[in-house]
Amino acid sequence: MAEGSARRLALVLLALSALPALAAPPLPAPIRGMTDEAFAECRSAGGAPSLAADYARPADLNGDGTEDFLVDFVGLTCAGADGHFRGPDGFPVSVWLSGPGGHVRAWSGTALESRLETETDPPGVIVRLAGASCDPPGTGACERRLDLAAPAGAGAASGRPGGWSLRAAPGPAPVAVAPMPGPLRDMALFCLSGRPFLALMPAPGASLPETITLSFRFSDRTLTATARHEATAGEAHVIDLATTPLAQALAGRDSAVDVALGEKPLGTLSLAGSSKAIRGALEGCLRF
């Protein structure tokens, strides 16, 4: 990277690092209550509870414009009482859908694994069940796509909350910023010297190698991008967006995308509001 561009990149990322971290969407009251009860149960078993990024994964599952949640206790750590919530058939899993009276539990059970299916619109939920819960019951595990109906009386929402926003930064153009799952704090997309870049800021205390590989599983394709630690950018890792269609995909029609760091799944990145934010940030340096 040229010396002048490197200095400007350092200024942009320094300004971004000084901004407060973007808050994840708050959990609805029923999920908070369930989580509080689980924390109390963990403590009574002698454990110390904490949540991972994949505990509650947001996605608009019923198409009403409001975030729903897939909650999987595999993301609830009970240190000191490991395995407290795991049974022979897996961990407790529940799906919460939005409605006019708030979020309601549309499905609950025990599953070996759960994931969001982002290839459909609206997204779906896939659970991997132990053989005894399959139809017909058997000795091997099976996968099931949940049939999720919207809560009675659900209607279209006036707007869908999302984590993407446009923020001011040094230079003439704003920066598109979104919270990231896992050991990454924020993702930022911006123009620099007429070229589009994506910067990843690590979460406090996270340690990342010089080069990291991220995979984004969209509905029509999976994109892989390499981010390199930029010496002039503090702890940030940077992707040159001129060499990948990643920005166009993030600003596309999907409502969410599953993200992995190397072979490790990080969780789901909401794309609510991404199109407006990314296009606003990159309109001067990238063709959509």
Short mmCIF file of C-alpha atoms in Angstrom, two decimals:
data_model
loop_
_atom_site.label_atom_id
_atom_site.label_comp_id
_atom_site.label_asym_id
_atom_site.label_seq_id
_atom_site.Cartn_x
_atom_site.Cartn_y
_atom_site.Cartn_z
CA MET A 1 0.00 0.00 0.00
CA ALA A 2 1.34 3.45 -0.93
CA GLU A 3 2.62 5.56 1.95
CA GLY A 4 -0.01 8.28 1.49
CA SER A 5 -2.87 5.78 1.37
CA ALA A 6 -1.47 3.97 4.38
CA ARG A 7 -1.51 7.18 6.40
CA ARG A 8 -5.10 7.92 5.39
CA LEU A 9 -6.10 4.35 6.22
CA ALA A 10 -4.55 4.73 9.65
CA LEU A 11 -6.56 7.92 10.23
CA VAL A 12 -9.83 6.30 9.15
CA LEU A 13 -9.33 3.24 11.34
CA LEU A 14 -8.11 5.28 14.27
CA ALA A 15 -11.35 7.26 14.11
CA LEU A 16 -13.39 4.07 13.88
CA SER A 17 -11.58 2.43 16.78
CA ALA A 18 -12.45 5.43 18.94
CA LEU A 19 -16.15 4.91 18.31
CA PRO A 20 -18.09 2.84 20.84
CA ALA A 21 -18.67 -0.74 19.81
CA LEU A 22 -21.99 -1.36 18.10
CA ALA A 23 -24.41 -3.11 20.38
CA ALA A 24 -25.93 -6.39 19.29
CA PRO A 25 -29.72 -6.35 18.93
CA PRO A 26 -31.20 -6.59 22.44
CA LEU A 27 -32.85 -9.88 23.26
CA PRO A 28 -36.64 -9.75 23.64
CA ALA A 29 -37.96 -9.95 27.20
CA PRO A 30 -39.10 -13.62 27.00
CA ILE A 31 -35.65 -14.73 25.83
CA ARG A 32 -33.94 -12.61 28.49
CA GLY A 33 -36.16 -14.24 31.12
CA MET A 34 -35.34 -17.74 29.87
CA THR A 35 -31.64 -16.84 29.81
CA ASP A 36 -31.74 -15.43 33.35
CA GLU A 37 -33.30 -18.68 34.57
CA ALA A 38 -30.60 -20.70 32.81
CA PHE A 39 -27.89 -18.52 34.38
CA ALA A 40 -29.39 -19.10 37.82
CA GLU A 41 -29.54 -22.86 37.17
CA CYS A 42 -25.89 -22.87 36.08
CA ARG A 43 -24.80 -20.99 39.20
CA SER A 44 -26.76 -23.36 41.44
CA ALA A 45 -24.79 -26.21 39.82
CA GLY A 46 -21.54 -24.47 40.76
CA GLY A 47 -20.84 -23.01 37.32
CA ALA A 48 -20.10 -19.58 35.89
CA PRO A 49 -22.45 -18.79 32.98
CA SER A 50 -21.58 -16.80 29.86
CA LEU A 51 -22.98 -16.45 26.34
CA ALA A 52 -21.23 -17.01 23.01
CA ALA A 53 -22.12 -15.17 19.81
CA ASP A 54 -24.12 -18.14 18.50
CA TYR A 55 -26.44 -18.39 21.53
CA ALA A 56 -29.19 -16.24 19.98
CA ARG A 57 -29.00 -15.85 16.20
CA PRO A 58 -31.25 -13.14 14.69
CA ALA A 59 -33.05 -13.49 11.36
CA ASP A 60 -36.44 -12.47 9.98
CA LEU A 61 -37.94 -15.97 9.89
CA ASN A 62 -41.59 -15.08 9.32
CA GLY A 63 -41.15 -12.24 6.83
CA ASP A 64 -42.80 -9.54 8.95
CA GLY A 65 -39.78 -7.23 8.92
CA THR A 66 -38.75 -7.81 12.55
CA GLU A 67 -35.85 -9.90 13.83
CA ASP A 68 -36.77 -13.36 15.12
CA PHE A 69 -34.34 -15.53 17.08
CA LEU A 70 -32.91 -19.05 16.98
CA VAL A 71 -31.69 -19.81 20.51
CA ASP A 72 -29.34 -22.76 21.08
CA PHE A 73 -27.95 -23.59 24.51
CA VAL A 74 -24.77 -24.87 22.85
CA GLY A 75 -23.85 -21.17 23.01
CA LEU A 76 -24.43 -20.95 26.78
CA THR A 77 -21.21 -21.88 28.57
CA CYS A 78 -21.42 -23.05 32.18
CA ALA A 79 -17.75 -23.05 33.19
CA GLY A 80 -17.12 -25.32 36.16
CA ALA A 81 -20.22 -27.37 35.39
CA ASP A 82 -19.43 -28.26 31.80
CA GLY A 83 -22.13 -30.22 30.04
CA HIS A 84 -24.81 -29.16 32.53
CA PHE A 85 -27.30 -28.33 29.78
CA ARG A 86 -26.30 -31.11 27.39
CA GLY A 87 -28.41 -34.25 27.36
CA PRO A 88 -28.06 -37.47 25.37
CA ASP A 89 -30.03 -35.86 22.53
CA GLY A 90 -28.14 -32.56 22.49
CA PHE A 91 -28.86 -29.08 23.83
CA PRO A 92 -32.15 -27.19 24.33
CA VAL A 93 -33.09 -25.25 21.19
CA SER A 94 -35.96 -22.81 20.70
CA VAL A 95 -37.25 -20.53 17.96
CA TRP A 96 -38.90 -17.21 18.82
CA LEU A 97 -41.07 -15.37 16.29
CA SER A 98 -42.21 -11.78 16.45
CA GLY A 99 -45.85 -10.79 16.61
CA PRO A 100 -48.02 -7.82 17.59
CA GLY A 101 -47.74 -8.78 21.26
CA GLY A 102 -43.99 -9.40 21.20
CA HIS A 103 -41.94 -12.54 20.63
CA VAL A 104 -43.46 -15.97 21.24
CA ARG A 105 -41.87 -19.41 21.27
CA ALA A 106 -42.82 -21.09 17.99
CA TRP A 107 -40.77 -24.28 18.52
CA SER A 108 -38.69 -25.84 21.25
CA GLY A 109 -36.93 -29.14 21.66
CA THR A 110 -33.54 -30.79 22.00
CA ALA A 111 -31.15 -30.94 19.08
CA LEU A 112 -27.62 -32.08 18.33
CA GLU A 113 -27.15 -29.03 16.11
CA SER A 114 -29.12 -26.07 14.76
CA ARG A 115 -28.48 -23.62 11.96
CA LEU A 116 -30.15 -20.90 9.93
CA GLU A 117 -30.95 -21.73 6.31
CA THR A 118 -30.24 -18.45 4.54
CA GLU A 119 -30.79 -19.79 1.01
CA THR A 120 -34.56 -19.30 1.36
CA ASP A 121 -36.66 -16.14 1.70
CA PRO A 122 -37.58 -15.86 4.47
CA PRO A 123 -34.73 -17.87 6.04
CA GLY A 124 -35.51 -21.21 7.68
CA VAL A 125 -34.22 -23.26 10.59
CA ILE A 126 -32.60 -26.70 10.28
CA VAL A 127 -32.17 -28.92 13.35
CA ARG A 128 -30.20 -32.15 13.56
CA LEU A 129 -32.04 -34.56 15.83
CA ALA A 130 -31.01 -37.72 17.64
CA GLY A 131 -32.47 -40.91 16.20
CA ALA A 132 -35.18 -41.25 18.85
CA SER A 133 -36.67 -37.91 17.76
CA CYS A 134 -36.68 -38.73 14.04
CA ASP A 135 -39.74 -39.80 12.06
CA PRO A 136 -39.70 -42.75 12.08
CA PRO A 137 -37.46 -43.21 15.14
CA GLY A 138 -34.14 -44.90 14.49
CA THR A 139 -30.59 -45.27 15.68
CA GLY A 140 -29.10 -42.61 13.41
CA ALA A 141 -29.44 -38.84 13.53
CA CYS A 142 -31.57 -36.95 11.02
CA GLU A 143 -32.09 -33.38 9.86
CA ARG A 144 -35.42 -31.60 9.95
CA ARG A 145 -36.48 -28.26 8.54
CA LEU A 146 -38.84 -26.61 10.98
CA ASP A 147 -42.25 -25.49 9.75
CA LEU A 148 -42.49 -22.02 11.24
CA ALA A 149 -45.81 -20.23 11.04
CA ALA A 150 -46.11 -16.57 11.94
CA PRO A 151 -47.85 -15.91 15.29
CA ALA A 152 -51.56 -15.24 14.94
CA GLY A 153 -52.25 -11.63 14.02
CA ALA A 154 -48.72 -10.88 12.91
CA GLY A 155 -48.55 -8.07 10.41
CA ALA A 156 -45.96 -6.19 8.46
CA ALA A 157 -43.69 -4.05 10.55
CA SER A 158 -42.94 -0.44 9.68
CA GLY A 159 -39.21 -1.10 9.60
CA ARG A 160 -36.76 -3.84 10.30
CA PRO A 161 -34.06 -3.11 12.89
CA GLY A 162 -30.55 -3.82 11.74
CA GLY A 163 -27.00 -3.40 12.92
CA TRP A 164 -25.75 -1.54 9.81
CA SER A 165 -25.20 2.20 9.98
CA LEU A 166 -23.37 5.00 8.18
CA ARG A 167 -20.80 6.81 10.30
CA ALA A 168 -18.70 9.89 9.67
CA ALA A 169 -14.93 9.40 9.30
CA PRO A 170 -11.95 11.43 8.04
CA GLY A 171 -12.51 12.11 4.34
CA PRO A 172 -15.50 13.09 2.21
CA ALA A 173 -17.38 9.76 2.35
CA PRO A 174 -19.05 8.03 5.30
CA VAL A 175 -18.23 4.52 6.47
CA ALA A 176 -20.65 1.56 6.59
CA VAL A 177 -20.29 -0.24 9.93
CA ALA A 178 -21.88 -3.40 11.35
CA PRO A 179 -21.27 -5.55 14.45
CA MET A 180 -19.54 -8.87 13.79
CA PRO A 181 -19.97 -12.18 15.62
CA GLY A 182 -17.19 -14.06 17.40
CA PRO A 183 -13.74 -12.55 18.08
CA LEU A 184 -14.38 -9.65 15.70
CA ARG A 185 -15.91 -6.42 16.99
CA ASP A 186 -16.98 -4.48 13.90
CA MET A 187 -16.84 -4.61 10.12
CA ALA A 188 -16.27 -1.31 8.28
CA LEU A 189 -16.52 -0.64 4.53
CA PHE A 190 -15.16 2.61 3.10
CA CYS A 191 -13.51 4.32 0.13
CA LEU A 192 -9.85 5.27 0.35
CA SER A 193 -8.02 7.01 -2.52
CA GLY A 194 -10.76 5.90 -4.91
CA ARG A 195 -10.55 2.23 -3.87
CA PRO A 196 -12.99 0.19 -1.71
CA PHE A 197 -11.78 -1.50 1.47
CA LEU A 198 -13.22 -3.61 4.26
CA ALA A 199 -11.64 -3.45 7.71
CA LEU A 200 -12.25 -5.85 10.59
CA MET A 201 -11.71 -4.64 14.14
CA PRO A 202 -11.11 -7.38 16.75
CA ALA A 203 -13.08 -7.63 19.95
CA PRO A 204 -11.28 -6.50 23.13
CA GLY A 205 -8.75 -9.13 24.18
CA ALA A 206 -8.99 -11.09 20.92
CA SER A 207 -5.72 -12.26 19.37
CA LEU A 208 -5.67 -12.91 15.62
CA PRO A 209 -2.86 -14.06 13.30
CA GLU A 210 -1.36 -11.78 10.65
CA THR A 211 -3.61 -13.27 7.98
CA ILE A 212 -7.16 -14.57 8.48
CA THR A 213 -9.58 -16.19 6.04
CA LEU A 214 -13.29 -15.47 6.27
CA SER A 215 -16.07 -17.38 4.53
CA PHE A 216 -19.52 -15.87 3.90
CA ARG A 217 -22.28 -18.34 2.98
CA PHE A 218 -24.86 -16.45 0.91
CA SER A 219 -28.02 -17.96 -0.55
CA ASP A 220 -26.50 -18.36 -4.02
CA ARG A 221 -22.79 -18.81 -3.29
CA THR A 222 -20.05 -18.91 -0.68
CA LEU A 223 -17.41 -16.20 -0.86
CA THR A 224 -14.01 -16.50 0.78
CA ALA A 225 -11.80 -13.50 1.45
CA THR A 226 -8.37 -13.08 3.00
CA ALA A 227 -7.86 -10.22 5.45
CA ARG A 228 -4.34 -9.10 6.29
CA HIS A 229 -3.16 -7.23 9.33
CA GLU A 230 -2.28 -3.69 8.26
CA ALA A 231 0.68 -2.34 10.19
CA THR A 232 -0.59 1.22 9.82
CA ALA A 233 -4.07 0.32 11.06
CA GLY A 234 -3.47 -0.78 14.63
CA GLU A 235 -5.17 -4.12 15.22
CA ALA A 236 -7.38 -4.05 12.11
CA HIS A 237 -7.31 -6.61 9.31
CA VAL A 238 -8.05 -5.25 5.84
CA ILE A 239 -9.61 -6.69 2.66
CA ASP A 240 -9.24 -4.96 -0.72
CA LEU A 241 -12.82 -5.06 -2.02
CA ALA A 242 -11.72 -4.30 -5.59
CA THR A 243 -10.54 -7.91 -5.86
CA THR A 244 -13.73 -9.65 -4.66
CA PRO A 245 -17.53 -9.35 -5.17
CA LEU A 246 -18.00 -9.43 -1.39
CA ALA A 247 -19.31 -5.87 -1.05
CA GLN A 248 -21.96 -6.42 -3.73
CA ALA A 249 -23.06 -9.64 -2.03
CA LEU A 250 -23.27 -8.01 1.40
CA ALA A 251 -25.44 -5.28 -0.14
CA GLY A 252 -27.61 -7.83 -1.96
CA ARG A 253 -31.00 -9.38 -1.26
CA ASP A 254 -30.10 -11.83 1.52
CA SER A 255 -31.37 -10.98 5.02
CA ALA A 256 -28.45 -12.69 6.80
CA VAL A 257 -25.25 -14.57 6.07
CA ASP A 258 -23.38 -17.25 8.01
CA VAL A 259 -19.75 -16.30 8.67
CA ALA A 260 -16.79 -18.59 9.40
CA LEU A 261 -13.22 -17.79 10.41
CA GLY A 262 -11.14 -20.47 8.76
CA GLU A 263 -12.98 -23.71 9.58
CA LYS A 264 -14.70 -22.28 12.68
CA PRO A 265 -18.27 -20.94 12.34
CA LEU A 266 -18.61 -17.52 13.97
CA GLY A 267 -22.37 -17.12 13.74
CA THR A 268 -24.82 -15.17 11.63
CA LEU A 269 -24.29 -11.61 10.41
CA SER A 270 -27.56 -9.71 9.93
CA LEU A 271 -27.77 -7.89 6.61
CA ALA A 272 -30.75 -5.75 7.60
CA GLY A 273 -29.97 -2.24 6.40
CA SER A 274 -26.75 -3.33 4.68
CA SER A 275 -27.73 -2.32 1.14
CA LYS A 276 -28.37 1.33 1.99
CA ALA A 277 -25.32 1.63 4.24
CA ILE A 278 -22.83 -0.09 1.91
CA ARG A 279 -24.01 1.70 -1.22
CA GLY A 280 -23.87 5.00 0.64
CA ALA A 281 -20.30 4.34 1.75
CA LEU A 282 -18.91 2.92 -1.51
CA GLU A 283 -20.83 4.77 -4.23
CA GLY A 284 -17.75 6.83 -5.06
CA CYS A 285 -15.35 3.93 -5.55
CA LEU A 286 -17.28 0.76 -6.47
CA ARG A 287 -19.80 -0.10 -9.17
CA PHE A 288 -22.91 -2.02 -8.04
#
